[in-house]
Amino acid sequence: MNRLRFIVIATALSIAACSDDKVTAPDPQPVQGTVLTASGDITAKVNEFRDLLGASNGGTAGEQPAGRREISWDGAGANPFDNRNDFPAA
């Protein structure tokens, strides 16, 4: 009798938990892209791109809440993919 009572209660709870009301997340806002184009002297467009990314975090260690980091490959060997470790320390 206890087993039957348990099955009836479990079934009733399962049915009660079901609902026709659907909870849906709001439609995500589409991401609007920005295209920058340039030819010739692209310095102004590069600076505009940097401004879009946010302030430079420079050499600040660790994860930052905003901004950007830049990698300078100046001083790297002419063929950086030859398994040599001759990149500059800085």
PDB file of N, CA, C and O in Angstrom, residues 7-78:
ATOM      1  N   ILE A   7       3.910   5.876  -5.561  1.00  0.00           N
ATOM      2  CA  ILE A   7       3.813   5.980  -7.015  1.00  0.00           C
ATOM      3  C   ILE A   7       2.758   7.002  -7.411  1.00  0.00           C
ATOM      4  O   ILE A   7       2.973   7.829  -8.307  1.00  0.00           O
ATOM      5  N   VAL A   8       1.616   7.011  -6.720  1.00  0.00           N
ATOM      6  CA  VAL A   8       0.553   7.967  -7.026  1.00  0.00           C
ATOM      7  C   VAL A   8       1.016   9.384  -6.733  1.00  0.00           C
ATOM      8  O   VAL A   8       0.821  10.308  -7.537  1.00  0.00           O
ATOM      9  N   ILE A   9       1.668   9.592  -5.601  1.00  0.00           N
ATOM     10  CA  ILE A   9       2.146  10.939  -5.232  1.00  0.00           C
ATOM     11  C   ILE A   9       3.233  11.396  -6.208  1.00  0.00           C
ATOM     12  O   ILE A   9       3.224  12.546  -6.666  1.00  0.00           O
ATOM     13  N   ALA A  10       4.181  10.514  -6.545  1.00  0.00           N
ATOM     14  CA  ALA A  10       5.253  10.873  -7.477  1.00  0.00           C
ATOM     15  C   ALA A  10       4.693  11.214  -8.849  1.00  0.00           C
ATOM     16  O   ALA A  10       5.130  12.179  -9.497  1.00  0.00           O
ATOM     17  N   THR A  11       3.704  10.470  -9.297  1.00  0.00           N
ATOM     18  CA  THR A  11       3.083  10.746 -10.595  1.00  0.00           C
ATOM     19  C   THR A  11       2.354  12.079 -10.558  1.00  0.00           C
ATOM     20  O   THR A  11       2.450  12.886 -11.500  1.00  0.00           O
ATOM     21  N   ALA A  12       1.631  12.341  -9.480  1.00  0.00           N
ATOM     22  CA  ALA A  12       0.900  13.603  -9.354  1.00  0.00           C
ATOM     23  C   ALA A  12       1.866  14.785  -9.343  1.00  0.00           C
ATOM     24  O   ALA A  12       1.615  15.816  -9.974  1.00  0.00           O
ATOM     25  N   LEU A  13       2.973  14.651  -8.638  1.00  0.00           N
ATOM     26  CA  LEU A  13       3.963  15.731  -8.605  1.00  0.00           C
ATOM     27  C   LEU A  13       4.603  15.939  -9.976  1.00  0.00           C
ATOM     28  O   LEU A  13       4.858  17.075 -10.386  1.00  0.00           O
ATOM     29  N   SER A  14       4.871  14.863 -10.673  1.00  0.00           N
ATOM     30  CA  SER A  14       5.454  14.970 -12.011  1.00  0.00           C
ATOM     31  C   SER A  14       4.524  15.689 -12.970  1.00  0.00           C
ATOM     32  O   SER A  14       4.935  16.541 -13.752  1.00  0.00           O
ATOM     33  N   ILE A  15       3.247  15.355 -12.912  1.00  0.00           N
ATOM     34  CA  ILE A  15       2.259  16.003 -13.779  1.00  0.00           C
ATOM     35  C   ILE A  15       2.083  17.461 -13.392  1.00  0.00           C
ATOM     36  O   ILE A  15       1.989  18.343 -14.253  1.00  0.00           O
ATOM     37  N   ALA A  16       2.089  17.753 -12.094  1.00  0.00           N
ATOM     38  CA  ALA A  16       1.918  19.132 -11.631  1.00  0.00           C
ATOM     39  C   ALA A  16       3.102  20.002 -12.048  1.00  0.00           C
ATOM     40  O   ALA A  16       2.961  21.212 -12.253  1.00  0.00           O
ATOM     41  N   ALA A  17       4.271  19.394 -12.156  1.00  0.00           N
ATOM     42  CA  ALA A  17       5.458  20.164 -12.535  1.00  0.00           C
ATOM     43  C   ALA A  17       5.441  20.538 -14.003  1.00  0.00           C
ATOM     44  O   ALA A  17       6.128  21.465 -14.422  1.00  0.00           O
ATOM     45  N   CYS A  18       4.673  19.824 -14.804  1.00  0.00           N
ATOM     46  CA  CYS A  18       4.581  20.132 -16.233  1.00  0.00           C
ATOM     47  C   CYS A  18       3.679  21.343 -16.434  1.00  0.00           C
ATOM     48  O   CYS A  18       2.708  21.538 -15.725  1.00  0.00           O
ATOM     49  N   SER A  19       4.016  22.145 -17.413  1.00  0.00           N
ATOM     50  CA  SER A  19       3.230  23.332 -17.668  1.00  0.00           C
ATOM     51  C   SER A  19       3.254  23.633 -19.152  1.00  0.00           C
ATOM     52  O   SER A  19       4.222  23.339 -19.841  1.00  0.00           O
ATOM     53  N   ASP A  20       2.200  24.237 -19.626  1.00  0.00           N
ATOM     54  CA  ASP A  20       2.156  24.659 -21.018  1.00  0.00           C
ATOM     55  C   ASP A  20       2.818  26.015 -21.210  1.00  0.00           C
ATOM     56  O   ASP A  20       3.063  26.448 -22.329  1.00  0.00           O
ATOM     57  N   ASP A  21       3.064  26.717 -20.106  1.00  0.00           N
ATOM     58  CA  ASP A  21       3.691  28.028 -20.186  1.00  0.00           C
ATOM     59  C   ASP A  21       5.175  27.844 -20.494  1.00  0.00           C
ATOM     60  O   ASP A  21       5.899  27.208 -19.753  1.00  0.00           O
ATOM     61  N   LYS A  22       5.600  28.414 -21.605  1.00  0.00           N
ATOM     62  CA  LYS A  22       7.006  28.315 -21.969  1.00  0.00           C
ATOM     63  C   LYS A  22       7.723  29.572 -21.513  1.00  0.00           C
ATOM     64  O   LYS A  22       7.252  30.679 -21.723  1.00  0.00           O
ATOM     65  N   VAL A  23       8.859  29.382 -20.909  1.00  0.00           N
ATOM     66  CA  VAL A  23       9.707  30.504 -20.530  1.00  0.00           C
ATOM     67  C   VAL A  23      10.817  30.556 -21.557  1.00  0.00           C
ATOM     68  O   VAL A  23      11.587  29.613 -21.706  1.00  0.00           O
ATOM     69  N   THR A  24      10.867  31.626 -22.283  1.00  0.00           N
ATOM     70  CA  THR A  24      11.891  31.751 -23.310  1.00  0.00           C
ATOM     71  C   THR A  24      12.758  32.959 -23.014  1.00  0.00           C
ATOM     72  O   THR A  24      12.300  33.961 -22.463  1.00  0.00           O
ATOM     73  N   ALA A  25      13.994  32.827 -23.376  1.00  0.00           N
ATOM     74  CA  ALA A  25      14.925  33.939 -23.208  1.00  0.00           C
ATOM     75  C   ALA A  25      14.622  34.985 -24.276  1.00  0.00           C
ATOM     76  O   ALA A  25      14.162  34.654 -25.368  1.00  0.00           O
ATOM     77  N   PRO A  26      14.874  36.239 -23.971  1.00  0.00           N
ATOM     78  CA  PRO A  26      14.656  37.273 -24.987  1.00  0.00           C
ATOM     79  C   PRO A  26      15.612  37.067 -26.159  1.00  0.00           C
ATOM     80  O   PRO A  26      16.682  36.490 -26.018  1.00  0.00           O
ATOM     81  N   ASP A  27      15.187  37.518 -27.315  1.00  0.00           N
ATOM     82  CA  ASP A  27      16.044  37.392 -28.490  1.00  0.00           C
ATOM     83  C   ASP A  27      17.326  38.183 -28.259  1.00  0.00           C
ATOM     84  O   ASP A  27      17.279  39.358 -27.873  1.00  0.00           O
ATOM     85  N   PRO A  28      18.471  37.553 -28.494  1.00  0.00           N
ATOM     86  CA  PRO A  28      19.721  38.301 -28.312  1.00  0.00           C
ATOM     87  C   PRO A  28      19.839  39.400 -29.360  1.00  0.00           C
ATOM     88  O   PRO A  28      19.385  39.241 -30.492  1.00  0.00           O
ATOM     89  N   GLN A  29      20.416  40.485 -28.958  1.00  0.00           N
ATOM     90  CA  GLN A  29      20.610  41.595 -29.885  1.00  0.00           C
ATOM     91  C   GLN A  29      21.722  41.223 -30.863  1.00  0.00           C
ATOM     92  O   GLN A  29      22.770  40.737 -30.450  1.00  0.00           O
ATOM     93  N   PRO A  30      21.503  41.428 -32.146  1.00  0.00           N
ATOM     94  CA  PRO A  30      22.559  41.105 -33.105  1.00  0.00           C
ATOM     95  C   PRO A  30      23.761  42.017 -32.911  1.00  0.00           C
ATOM     96  O   PRO A  30      23.622  43.190 -32.549  1.00  0.00           O
ATOM     97  N   VAL A  31      24.918  41.454 -33.113  1.00  0.00           N
ATOM     98  CA  VAL A  31      26.153  42.236 -32.992  1.00  0.00           C
ATOM     99  C   VAL A  31      26.365  42.993 -34.293  1.00  0.00           C
ATOM    100  O   VAL A  31      26.321  42.412 -35.368  1.00  0.00           O
ATOM    101  N   GLN A  32      26.541  44.271 -34.167  1.00  0.00           N
ATOM    102  CA  GLN A  32      26.765  45.111 -35.339  1.00  0.00           C
ATOM    103  C   GLN A  32      28.265  45.245 -35.552  1.00  0.00           C
ATOM    104  O   GLN A  32      28.975  45.723 -34.687  1.00  0.00           O
ATOM    105  N   GLY A  33      28.743  44.804 -36.680  1.00  0.00           N
ATOM    106  CA  GLY A  33      30.168  44.875 -36.981  1.00  0.00           C
ATOM    107  C   GLY A  33      30.567  46.243 -37.495  1.00  0.00           C
ATOM    108  O   GLY A  33      29.745  47.014 -37.987  1.00  0.00           O
ATOM    109  N   THR A  34      31.833  46.529 -37.359  1.00  0.00           N
ATOM    110  CA  THR A  34      32.397  47.770 -37.869  1.00  0.00           C
ATOM    111  C   THR A  34      33.499  47.417 -38.848  1.00  0.00           C
ATOM    112  O   THR A  34      34.391  46.638 -38.512  1.00  0.00           O
ATOM    113  N   VAL A  35      33.421  47.955 -40.041  1.00  0.00           N
ATOM    114  CA  VAL A  35      34.428  47.683 -41.060  1.00  0.00           C
ATOM    115  C   VAL A  35      35.232  48.953 -41.295  1.00  0.00           C
ATOM    116  O   VAL A  35      34.673  50.019 -41.552  1.00  0.00           O
ATOM    117  N   LEU A  36      36.536  48.817 -41.185  1.00  0.00           N
ATOM    118  CA  LEU A  36      37.426  49.936 -41.475  1.00  0.00           C
ATOM    119  C   LEU A  36      38.233  49.576 -42.714  1.00  0.00           C
ATOM    120  O   LEU A  36      38.788  48.481 -42.794  1.00  0.00           O
ATOM    121  N   THR A  37      38.281  50.459 -43.655  1.00  0.00           N
ATOM    122  CA  THR A  37      39.068  50.214 -44.864  1.00  0.00           C
ATOM    123  C   THR A  37      40.001  51.390 -45.094  1.00  0.00           C
ATOM    124  O   THR A  37      39.689  52.530 -44.731  1.00  0.00           O
ATOM    125  N   ALA A  38      41.145  51.087 -45.669  1.00  0.00           N
ATOM    126  CA  ALA A  38      42.119  52.136 -45.962  1.00  0.00           C
ATOM    127  C   ALA A  38      43.053  51.643 -47.046  1.00  0.00           C
ATOM    128  O   ALA A  38      43.201  50.448 -47.271  1.00  0.00           O
ATOM    129  N   SER A  39      43.672  52.569 -47.708  1.00  0.00           N
ATOM    130  CA  SER A  39      44.727  52.250 -48.670  1.00  0.00           C
ATOM    131  C   SER A  39      45.759  53.358 -48.589  1.00  0.00           C
ATOM    132  O   SER A  39      45.491  54.431 -48.071  1.00  0.00           O
ATOM    133  N   GLY A  40      46.924  53.064 -49.083  1.00  0.00           N
ATOM    134  CA  GLY A  40      47.989  54.054 -48.994  1.00  0.00           C
ATOM    135  C   GLY A  40      48.504  54.136 -47.569  1.00  0.00           C
ATOM    136  O   GLY A  40      48.873  53.139 -46.968  1.00  0.00           O
ATOM    137  N   ASP A  41      48.517  55.320 -47.004  1.00  0.00           N
ATOM    138  CA  ASP A  41      48.965  55.507 -45.623  1.00  0.00           C
ATOM    139  C   ASP A  41      47.811  55.129 -44.692  1.00  0.00           C
ATOM    140  O   ASP A  41      46.812  55.845 -44.594  1.00  0.00           O
ATOM    141  N   ILE A  42      47.937  54.009 -44.013  1.00  0.00           N
ATOM    142  CA  ILE A  42      46.841  53.492 -43.182  1.00  0.00           C
ATOM    143  C   ILE A  42      46.971  53.881 -41.715  1.00  0.00           C
ATOM    144  O   ILE A  42      46.196  53.431 -40.876  1.00  0.00           O
ATOM    145  N   THR A  43      47.910  54.742 -41.386  1.00  0.00           N
ATOM    146  CA  THR A  43      48.164  55.110 -39.994  1.00  0.00           C
ATOM    147  C   THR A  43      46.911  55.620 -39.292  1.00  0.00           C
ATOM    148  O   THR A  43      46.612  55.210 -38.167  1.00  0.00           O
ATOM    149  N   ALA A  44      46.159  56.485 -39.933  1.00  0.00           N
ATOM    150  CA  ALA A  44      44.958  57.047 -39.301  1.00  0.00           C
ATOM    151  C   ALA A  44      43.929  55.959 -39.025  1.00  0.00           C
ATOM    152  O   ALA A  44      43.289  55.945 -37.967  1.00  0.00           O
ATOM    153  N   LYS A  45      43.755  55.010 -39.956  1.00  0.00           N
ATOM    154  CA  LYS A  45      42.792  53.926 -39.752  1.00  0.00           C
ATOM    155  C   LYS A  45      43.260  52.957 -38.679  1.00  0.00           C
ATOM    156  O   LYS A  45      42.452  52.425 -37.925  1.00  0.00           O
ATOM    157  N   VAL A  46      44.557  52.714 -38.600  1.00  0.00           N
ATOM    158  CA  VAL A  46      45.086  51.850 -37.534  1.00  0.00           C
ATOM    159  C   VAL A  46      44.808  52.486 -36.181  1.00  0.00           C
ATOM    160  O   VAL A  46      44.373  51.820 -35.232  1.00  0.00           O
ATOM    161  N   ASN A  47      45.027  53.777 -36.068  1.00  0.00           N
ATOM    162  CA  ASN A  47      44.742  54.476 -34.809  1.00  0.00           C
ATOM    163  C   ASN A  47      43.251  54.471 -34.490  1.00  0.00           C
ATOM    164  O   ASN A  47      42.850  54.329 -33.329  1.00  0.00           O
ATOM    165  N   GLU A  48      42.410  54.589 -35.514  1.00  0.00           N
ATOM    166  CA  GLU A  48      40.962  54.515 -35.302  1.00  0.00           C
ATOM    167  C   GLU A  48      40.568  53.125 -34.792  1.00  0.00           C
ATOM    168  O   GLU A  48      39.742  52.989 -33.891  1.00  0.00           O
ATOM    169  N   PHE A  49      41.178  52.095 -35.360  1.00  0.00           N
ATOM    170  CA  PHE A  49      40.928  50.723 -34.917  1.00  0.00           C
ATOM    171  C   PHE A  49      41.347  50.546 -33.460  1.00  0.00           C
ATOM    172  O   PHE A  49      40.629  49.962 -32.655  1.00  0.00           O
ATOM    173  N   ARG A  50      42.505  51.072 -33.115  1.00  0.00           N
ATOM    174  CA  ARG A  50      42.966  50.993 -31.724  1.00  0.00           C
ATOM    175  C   ARG A  50      41.980  51.687 -30.791  1.00  0.00           C
ATOM    176  O   ARG A  50      41.689  51.188 -29.702  1.00  0.00           O
ATOM    177  N   ASP A  51      41.478  52.837 -31.191  1.00  0.00           N
ATOM    178  CA  ASP A  51      40.516  53.564 -30.359  1.00  0.00           C
ATOM    179  C   ASP A  51      39.228  52.758 -30.163  1.00  0.00           C
ATOM    180  O   ASP A  51      38.627  52.797 -29.085  1.00  0.00           O
ATOM    181  N   LEU A  52      38.799  52.034 -31.199  1.00  0.00           N
ATOM    182  CA  LEU A  52      37.601  51.207 -31.077  1.00  0.00           C
ATOM    183  C   LEU A  52      37.795  50.082 -30.065  1.00  0.00           C
ATOM    184  O   LEU A  52      36.848  49.674 -29.380  1.00  0.00           O
ATOM    185  N   LEU A  53      39.016  49.566 -29.953  1.00  0.00           N
ATOM    186  CA  LEU A  53      39.304  48.473 -29.027  1.00  0.00           C
ATOM    187  C   LEU A  53      39.427  48.930 -27.581  1.00  0.00           C
ATOM    188  O   LEU A  53      39.304  48.122 -26.667  1.00  0.00           O
ATOM    189  N   GLY A  54      39.687  50.197 -27.362  1.00  0.00           N
ATOM    190  CA  GLY A  54      39.821  50.708 -25.995  1.00  0.00           C
ATOM    191  C   GLY A  54      41.258  51.094 -25.702  1.00  0.00           C
ATOM    192  O   GLY A  54      42.154  50.964 -26.531  1.00  0.00           O
ATOM    193  N   ALA A  55      41.458  51.546 -24.485  1.00  0.00           N
ATOM    194  CA  ALA A  55      42.775  52.024 -24.069  1.00  0.00           C
ATOM    195  C   ALA A  55      43.775  50.878 -24.017  1.00  0.00           C
ATOM    196  O   ALA A  55      43.422  49.733 -23.749  1.00  0.00           O
ATOM    197  N   SER A  56      45.031  51.196 -24.238  1.00  0.00           N
ATOM    198  CA  SER A  56      46.085  50.196 -24.175  1.00  0.00           C
ATOM    199  C   SER A  56      46.383  49.858 -22.719  1.00  0.00           C
ATOM    200  O   SER A  56      46.541  50.738 -21.878  1.00  0.00           O
ATOM    201  N   ASN A  57      46.450  48.561 -22.419  1.00  0.00           N
ATOM    202  CA  ASN A  57      46.819  48.129 -21.081  1.00  0.00           C
ATOM    203  C   ASN A  57      48.326  48.040 -20.916  1.00  0.00           C
ATOM    204  O   ASN A  57      48.812  47.733 -19.832  1.00  0.00           O
ATOM    205  N   GLY A  58      49.045  48.274 -22.003  1.00  0.00           N
ATOM    206  CA  GLY A  58      50.498  48.276 -21.937  1.00  0.00           C
ATOM    207  C   GLY A  58      51.040  46.991 -21.349  1.00  0.00           C
ATOM    208  O   GLY A  58      50.614  45.906 -21.690  1.00  0.00           O
ATOM    209  N   GLY A  59      51.941  47.136 -20.411  1.00  0.00           N
ATOM    210  CA  GLY A  59      52.561  45.970 -19.786  1.00  0.00           C
ATOM    211  C   GLY A  59      51.925  45.599 -18.463  1.00  0.00           C
ATOM    212  O   GLY A  59      52.535  44.890 -17.671  1.00  0.00           O
ATOM    213  N   THR A  60      50.717  46.089 -18.189  1.00  0.00           N
ATOM    214  CA  THR A  60      50.052  45.760 -16.934  1.00  0.00           C
ATOM    215  C   THR A  60      49.827  44.259 -16.860  1.00  0.00           C
ATOM    216  O   THR A  60      49.215  43.665 -17.735  1.00  0.00           O
ATOM    217  N   ALA A  61      50.322  43.651 -15.789  1.00  0.00           N
ATOM    218  CA  ALA A  61      50.223  42.198 -15.643  1.00  0.00           C
ATOM    219  C   ALA A  61      48.804  41.769 -15.296  1.00  0.00           C
ATOM    220  O   ALA A  61      48.054  42.510 -14.661  1.00  0.00           O
ATOM    221  N   GLY A  62      48.439  40.585 -15.720  1.00  0.00           N
ATOM    222  CA  GLY A  62      47.159  39.996 -15.349  1.00  0.00           C
ATOM    223  C   GLY A  62      46.016  40.404 -16.248  1.00  0.00           C
ATOM    224  O   GLY A  62      46.133  41.255 -17.119  1.00  0.00           O
ATOM    225  N   GLU A  63      44.877  39.762 -15.993  1.00  0.00           N
ATOM    226  CA  GLU A  63      43.676  40.044 -16.772  1.00  0.00           C
ATOM    227  C   GLU A  63      43.147  41.426 -16.422  1.00  0.00           C
ATOM    228  O   GLU A  63      43.138  41.829 -15.267  1.00  0.00           O
ATOM    229  N   GLN A  64      42.701  42.132 -17.431  1.00  0.00           N
ATOM    230  CA  GLN A  64      42.174  43.479 -17.252  1.00  0.00           C
ATOM    231  C   GLN A  64      40.705  43.501 -17.652  1.00  0.00           C
ATOM    232  O   GLN A  64      40.293  42.791 -18.556  1.00  0.00           O
ATOM    233  N   PRO A  65      39.883  44.329 -16.990  1.00  0.00           N
ATOM    234  CA  PRO A  65      38.454  44.355 -17.301  1.00  0.00           C
ATOM    235  C   PRO A  65      38.127  44.978 -18.651  1.00  0.00           C
ATOM    236  O   PRO A  65      37.066  44.744 -19.208  1.00  0.00           O
ATOM    237  N   ALA A  66      39.030  45.766 -19.193  1.00  0.00           N
ATOM    238  CA  ALA A  66      38.762  46.419 -20.475  1.00  0.00           C
ATOM    239  C   ALA A  66      40.089  46.763 -21.129  1.00  0.00           C
ATOM    240  O   ALA A  66      41.149  46.641 -20.528  1.00  0.00           O
ATOM    241  N   GLY A  67      39.993  47.215 -22.355  1.00  0.00           N
ATOM    242  CA  GLY A  67      41.186  47.665 -23.052  1.00  0.00           C
ATOM    243  C   GLY A  67      41.761  46.618 -23.978  1.00  0.00           C
ATOM    244  O   GLY A  67      41.128  45.617 -24.297  1.00  0.00           O
ATOM    245  N   ARG A  68      42.973  46.872 -24.399  1.00  0.00           N
ATOM    246  CA  ARG A  68      43.615  45.999 -25.374  1.00  0.00           C
ATOM    247  C   ARG A  68      45.088  45.818 -25.036  1.00  0.00           C
ATOM    248  O   ARG A  68      45.645  46.532 -24.209  1.00  0.00           O
ATOM    249  N   ARG A  69      45.691  44.833 -25.664  1.00  0.00           N
ATOM    250  CA  ARG A  69      47.132  44.625 -25.602  1.00  0.00           C
ATOM    251  C   ARG A  69      47.629  44.529 -27.032  1.00  0.00           C
ATOM    252  O   ARG A  69      46.918  44.080 -27.919  1.00  0.00           O
ATOM    253  N   GLU A  70      48.848  44.918 -27.238  1.00  0.00           N
ATOM    254  CA  GLU A  70      49.445  44.830 -28.563  1.00  0.00           C
ATOM    255  C   GLU A  70      50.733  44.034 -28.468  1.00  0.00           C
ATOM    256  O   GLU A  70      51.456  44.134 -27.489  1.00  0.00           O
ATOM    257  N   ILE A  71      50.990  43.249 -29.490  1.00  0.00           N
ATOM    258  CA  ILE A  71      52.231  42.489 -29.578  1.00  0.00           C
ATOM    259  C   ILE A  71      53.068  43.119 -30.676  1.00  0.00           C
ATOM    260  O   ILE A  71      52.605  43.292 -31.800  1.00  0.00           O
ATOM    261  N   SER A  72      54.279  43.448 -30.352  1.00  0.00           N
ATOM    262  CA  SER A  72      55.186  44.005 -31.340  1.00  0.00           C
ATOM    263  C   SER A  72      56.142  42.910 -31.791  1.00  0.00           C
ATOM    264  O   SER A  72      56.838  42.308 -30.978  1.00  0.00           O
ATOM    265  N   TRP A  73      56.157  42.651 -33.082  1.00  0.00           N
ATOM    266  CA  TRP A  73      57.053  41.642 -33.624  1.00  0.00           C
ATOM    267  C   TRP A  73      58.332  42.276 -34.141  1.00  0.00           C
ATOM    268  O   TRP A  73      59.149  41.614 -34.780  1.00  0.00           O
ATOM    269  N   ASP A  74      58.538  43.564 -33.864  1.00  0.00           N
ATOM    270  CA  ASP A  74      59.774  44.215 -34.277  1.00  0.00           C
ATOM    271  C   ASP A  74      60.952  43.507 -33.626  1.00  0.00           C
ATOM    272  O   ASP A  74      60.945  43.199 -32.437  1.00  0.00           O
ATOM    273  N   GLY A  75      61.949  43.246 -34.388  1.00  0.00           N
ATOM    274  CA  GLY A  75      63.136  42.580 -33.866  1.00  0.00           C
ATOM    275  C   GLY A  75      63.068  41.071 -33.956  1.00  0.00           C
ATOM    276  O   GLY A  75      64.038  40.385 -33.644  1.00  0.00           O
ATOM    277  N   ALA A  76      61.938  40.516 -34.356  1.00  0.00           N
ATOM    278  CA  ALA A  76      61.859  39.067 -34.529  1.00  0.00           C
ATOM    279  C   ALA A  76      62.640  38.682 -35.772  1.00  0.00           C
ATOM    280  O   ALA A  76      62.822  39.478 -36.683  1.00  0.00           O
ATOM    281  N   GLY A  77      63.105  37.471 -35.809  1.00  0.00           N
ATOM    282  CA  GLY A  77      63.889  37.005 -36.955  1.00  0.00           C
ATOM    283  C   GLY A  77      63.077  37.055 -38.243  1.00  0.00           C
ATOM    284  O   GLY A  77      61.848  37.111 -38.216  1.00  0.00           O
ATOM    285  N   ALA A  78      63.769  37.011 -39.357  1.00  0.00           N
ATOM    286  CA  ALA A  78      63.100  37.056 -40.657  1.00  0.00           C
ATOM    287  C   ALA A  78      62.212  35.833 -40.862  1.00  0.00           C
ATOM    288  O   ALA A  78      61.224  35.895 -41.557  1.00  0.00           O
TER     289      ALA A  78
END
